[in-house]
């Protein structure tokens, strides 16, 4: 199944609702490109909703890690929602469940999310 993404706002947080399979190549580039667009537009609090993702490969896991790194570089944050079954197993197998904040739903992931610093903000 081809990857489809829908962008929405939930309590001031950007949710990328993904549906289908995430594989090496165009799918990974699509996720990374969308993340770069969000960063450019100063949307730095992001949730990847994987509730409707049926398959994920190692390249996709790598892309999600790169998205987290890019967001953190810009003082942003990334939470994962809805990872179950094979998707959840992939995160646990790679020990990434210890790095990502994972939630059962996008709504739960959006709760108590601290505000992001403005792009380019410096600490005193």
PDB file of C-alpha atoms in Angstrom:
ATOM      1  CA  UNK A   1       0.000   0.000   0.000  1.00  0.00           C
ATOM      2  CA  UNK A   2       1.322   3.458  -0.928  1.00  0.00           C
ATOM      3  CA  UNK A   3       2.105   5.871   1.890  1.00  0.00           C
ATOM      4  CA  UNK A   4      -0.417   8.681   2.329  1.00  0.00           C
ATOM      5  CA  UNK A   5       0.094  11.564   4.749  1.00  0.00           C
ATOM      6  CA  UNK A   6      -2.376  14.048   6.121  1.00  0.00           C
ATOM      7  CA  UNK A   7      -1.311  17.062   8.164  1.00  0.00           C
ATOM      8  CA  UNK A   8      -3.508  18.419  10.969  1.00  0.00           C
ATOM      9  CA  UNK A   9      -3.250  20.609  14.061  1.00  0.00           C
ATOM     10  CA  UNK A  10      -4.146  19.269  17.496  1.00  0.00           C
ATOM     11  CA  UNK A  11      -3.796  21.575  20.500  1.00  0.00           C
ATOM     12  CA  UNK A  12      -1.145  23.622  18.689  1.00  0.00           C
ATOM     13  CA  UNK A  13       0.836  20.543  17.672  1.00  0.00           C
ATOM     14  CA  UNK A  14       1.311  19.359  14.088  1.00  0.00           C
ATOM     15  CA  UNK A  15       0.153  15.787  13.536  1.00  0.00           C
ATOM     16  CA  UNK A  16       1.326  13.882  10.480  1.00  0.00           C
ATOM     17  CA  UNK A  17      -1.237  11.108  10.120  1.00  0.00           C
ATOM     18  CA  UNK A  18       0.322   8.385   7.978  1.00  0.00           C
ATOM     19  CA  UNK A  19      -1.474   5.541   6.241  1.00  0.00           C
ATOM     20  CA  UNK A  20      -0.036   2.581   4.348  1.00  0.00           C
ATOM     21  CA  UNK A  21       3.483   1.179   4.285  1.00  0.00           C
ATOM     22  CA  UNK A  22       6.705   3.102   4.784  1.00  0.00           C
ATOM     23  CA  UNK A  23       9.593   1.753   2.694  1.00  0.00           C
ATOM     24  CA  UNK A  24      13.006   2.907   1.494  1.00  0.00           C
ATOM     25  CA  UNK A  25      13.049   5.484  -1.271  1.00  0.00           C
ATOM     26  CA  UNK A  26      10.132   7.824  -2.017  1.00  0.00           C
ATOM     27  CA  UNK A  27       8.288   7.123   1.257  1.00  0.00           C
ATOM     28  CA  UNK A  28      11.321   8.023   3.372  1.00  0.00           C
ATOM     29  CA  UNK A  29      12.053  11.105   1.280  1.00  0.00           C
ATOM     30  CA  UNK A  30       8.410  12.193   1.638  1.00  0.00           C
ATOM     31  CA  UNK A  31       8.572  11.986   5.455  1.00  0.00           C
ATOM     32  CA  UNK A  32      11.909  13.808   5.625  1.00  0.00           C
ATOM     33  CA  UNK A  33      10.769  16.479   3.161  1.00  0.00           C
ATOM     34  CA  UNK A  34       7.576  17.105   5.131  1.00  0.00           C
ATOM     35  CA  UNK A  35       9.600  17.394   8.339  1.00  0.00           C
ATOM     36  CA  UNK A  36      11.937  19.937   6.711  1.00  0.00           C
ATOM     37  CA  UNK A  37       8.897  21.922   5.539  1.00  0.00           C
ATOM     38  CA  UNK A  38       7.500  21.926   9.080  1.00  0.00           C
ATOM     39  CA  UNK A  39      10.840  23.141  10.453  1.00  0.00           C
ATOM     40  CA  UNK A  40      11.023  25.876   7.829  1.00  0.00           C
ATOM     41  CA  UNK A  41       7.494  26.979   8.766  1.00  0.00           C
ATOM     42  CA  UNK A  42       8.449  26.939  12.473  1.00  0.00           C
ATOM     43  CA  UNK A  43       6.161  24.002  13.337  1.00  0.00           C
ATOM     44  CA  UNK A  44       8.527  22.336  15.774  1.00  0.00           C
ATOM     45  CA  UNK A  45       6.171  20.253  17.920  1.00  0.00           C
ATOM     46  CA  UNK A  46       5.329  17.217  15.794  1.00  0.00           C
ATOM     47  CA  UNK A  47       3.515  13.918  16.246  1.00  0.00           C
ATOM     48  CA  UNK A  48       3.877  11.083  13.746  1.00  0.00           C
ATOM     49  CA  UNK A  49       0.585   9.172  13.997  1.00  0.00           C
ATOM     50  CA  UNK A  50       1.362   5.623  12.863  1.00  0.00           C
ATOM     51  CA  UNK A  51      -2.036   4.154  13.768  1.00  0.00           C
ATOM     52  CA  UNK A  52      -2.794   3.310  10.119  1.00  0.00           C
ATOM     53  CA  UNK A  53       0.717   2.268   9.080  1.00  0.00           C
ATOM     54  CA  UNK A  54       0.791  -1.415   8.176  1.00  0.00           C
ATOM     55  CA  UNK A  55       4.511  -1.956   7.546  1.00  0.00           C
ATOM     56  CA  UNK A  56       7.763  -0.164   8.207  1.00  0.00           C
ATOM     57  CA  UNK A  57      11.256  -1.155   7.075  1.00  0.00           C
ATOM     58  CA  UNK A  58      14.693  -0.319   8.467  1.00  0.00           C
ATOM     59  CA  UNK A  59      15.125   2.621   6.092  1.00  0.00           C
ATOM     60  CA  UNK A  60      11.873   4.099   7.374  1.00  0.00           C
ATOM     61  CA  UNK A  61      13.080   3.705  10.956  1.00  0.00           C
ATOM     62  CA  UNK A  62      16.258   5.545   9.929  1.00  0.00           C
ATOM     63  CA  UNK A  63      14.215   8.343   8.347  1.00  0.00           C
ATOM     64  CA  UNK A  64      12.137   8.768  11.499  1.00  0.00           C
ATOM     65  CA  UNK A  65      15.345   8.999  13.555  1.00  0.00           C
ATOM     66  CA  UNK A  66      16.688  11.642  11.126  1.00  0.00           C
ATOM     67  CA  UNK A  67      13.440  13.601  11.529  1.00  0.00           C
ATOM     68  CA  UNK A  68      13.832  13.490  15.313  1.00  0.00           C
ATOM     69  CA  UNK A  69      17.439  14.685  15.002  1.00  0.00           C
ATOM     70  CA  UNK A  70      16.494  17.541  12.667  1.00  0.00           C
ATOM     71  CA  UNK A  71      13.680  18.671  14.961  1.00  0.00           C
ATOM     72  CA  UNK A  72      15.908  18.513  18.051  1.00  0.00           C
ATOM     73  CA  UNK A  73      18.573  20.547  16.222  1.00  0.00           C
ATOM     74  CA  UNK A  74      15.941  23.278  15.862  1.00  0.00           C
ATOM     75  CA  UNK A  75      14.772  22.951  19.507  1.00  0.00           C
ATOM     76  CA  UNK A  76      11.728  20.947  18.427  1.00  0.00           C
ATOM     77  CA  UNK A  77      10.305  17.608  19.474  1.00  0.00           C
ATOM     78  CA  UNK A  78       8.809  14.522  17.889  1.00  0.00           C
ATOM     79  CA  UNK A  79       6.411  12.077  19.501  1.00  0.00           C
ATOM     80  CA  UNK A  80       5.143   8.796  18.059  1.00  0.00           C
ATOM     81  CA  UNK A  81       1.470   7.841  18.340  1.00  0.00           C
ATOM     82  CA  UNK A  82      -0.446   4.684  17.524  1.00  0.00           C
ATOM     83  CA  UNK A  83       2.467   2.290  16.987  1.00  0.00           C
ATOM     84  CA  UNK A  84       1.072  -1.228  17.460  1.00  0.00           C
ATOM     85  CA  UNK A  85       1.810  -4.712  16.190  1.00  0.00           C
ATOM     86  CA  UNK A  86       4.734  -4.952  13.788  1.00  0.00           C
ATOM     87  CA  UNK A  87       5.386  -1.191  14.002  1.00  0.00           C
ATOM     88  CA  UNK A  88       5.658  -1.235  17.788  1.00  0.00           C
ATOM     89  CA  UNK A  89       7.797  -4.400  17.596  1.00  0.00           C
ATOM     90  CA  UNK A  90      10.213  -2.652  15.189  1.00  0.00           C
ATOM     91  CA  UNK A  91      10.663   0.245  17.618  1.00  0.00           C
ATOM     92  CA  UNK A  92      11.275  -2.170  20.510  1.00  0.00           C
ATOM     93  CA  UNK A  93      13.603  -4.418  18.503  1.00  0.00           C
ATOM     94  CA  UNK A  94      15.786  -1.426  17.618  1.00  0.00           C
ATOM     95  CA  UNK A  95      15.517  -0.049  21.186  1.00  0.00           C
ATOM     96  CA  UNK A  96      14.061   3.194  19.760  1.00  0.00           C
ATOM     97  CA  UNK A  97      11.106   2.999  22.153  1.00  0.00           C
ATOM     98  CA  UNK A  98      13.653   4.270  24.708  1.00  0.00           C
ATOM     99  CA  UNK A  99      14.505   7.337  22.584  1.00  0.00           C
ATOM    100  CA  UNK A 100      11.075   8.298  21.267  1.00  0.00           C
ATOM    101  CA  UNK A 101       8.158   9.336  23.416  1.00  0.00           C
ATOM    102  CA  UNK A 102       5.462   6.859  22.366  1.00  0.00           C
ATOM    103  CA  UNK A 103       1.723   7.207  23.000  1.00  0.00           C
ATOM    104  CA  UNK A 104      -1.360   5.142  22.152  1.00  0.00           C
ATOM    105  CA  UNK A 105      -3.084   8.032  20.325  1.00  0.00           C
ATOM    106  CA  UNK A 106      -2.254  11.430  18.830  1.00  0.00           C
ATOM    107  CA  UNK A 107      -4.498  13.070  21.429  1.00  0.00           C
ATOM    108  CA  UNK A 108      -2.511  11.454  24.250  1.00  0.00           C
ATOM    109  CA  UNK A 109       0.753  12.510  22.588  1.00  0.00           C
ATOM    110  CA  UNK A 110      -0.445  16.122  22.345  1.00  0.00           C
ATOM    111  CA  UNK A 111      -1.277  16.341  26.059  1.00  0.00           C
ATOM    112  CA  UNK A 112       1.182  18.175  28.295  1.00  0.00           C
ATOM    113  CA  UNK A 113       3.544  18.857  25.421  1.00  0.00           C
ATOM    114  CA  UNK A 114       5.856  21.699  26.470  1.00  0.00           C
ATOM    115  CA  UNK A 115       6.000  24.762  24.226  1.00  0.00           C
ATOM    116  CA  UNK A 116       8.813  24.813  21.710  1.00  0.00           C
ATOM    117  CA  UNK A 117      11.374  27.572  21.686  1.00  0.00           C
ATOM    118  CA  UNK A 118      11.175  30.001  18.789  1.00  0.00           C
ATOM    119  CA  UNK A 119      13.346  28.987  15.857  1.00  0.00           C
ATOM    120  CA  UNK A 120      16.827  30.371  16.406  1.00  0.00           C
ATOM    121  CA  UNK A 121      16.249  31.173  20.109  1.00  0.00           C
ATOM    122  CA  UNK A 122      19.349  31.278  22.265  1.00  0.00           C
ATOM    123  CA  UNK A 123      19.622  30.253  25.870  1.00  0.00           C
ATOM    124  CA  UNK A 124      20.897  32.892  28.294  1.00  0.00           C
TER     125      UNK A 124
END
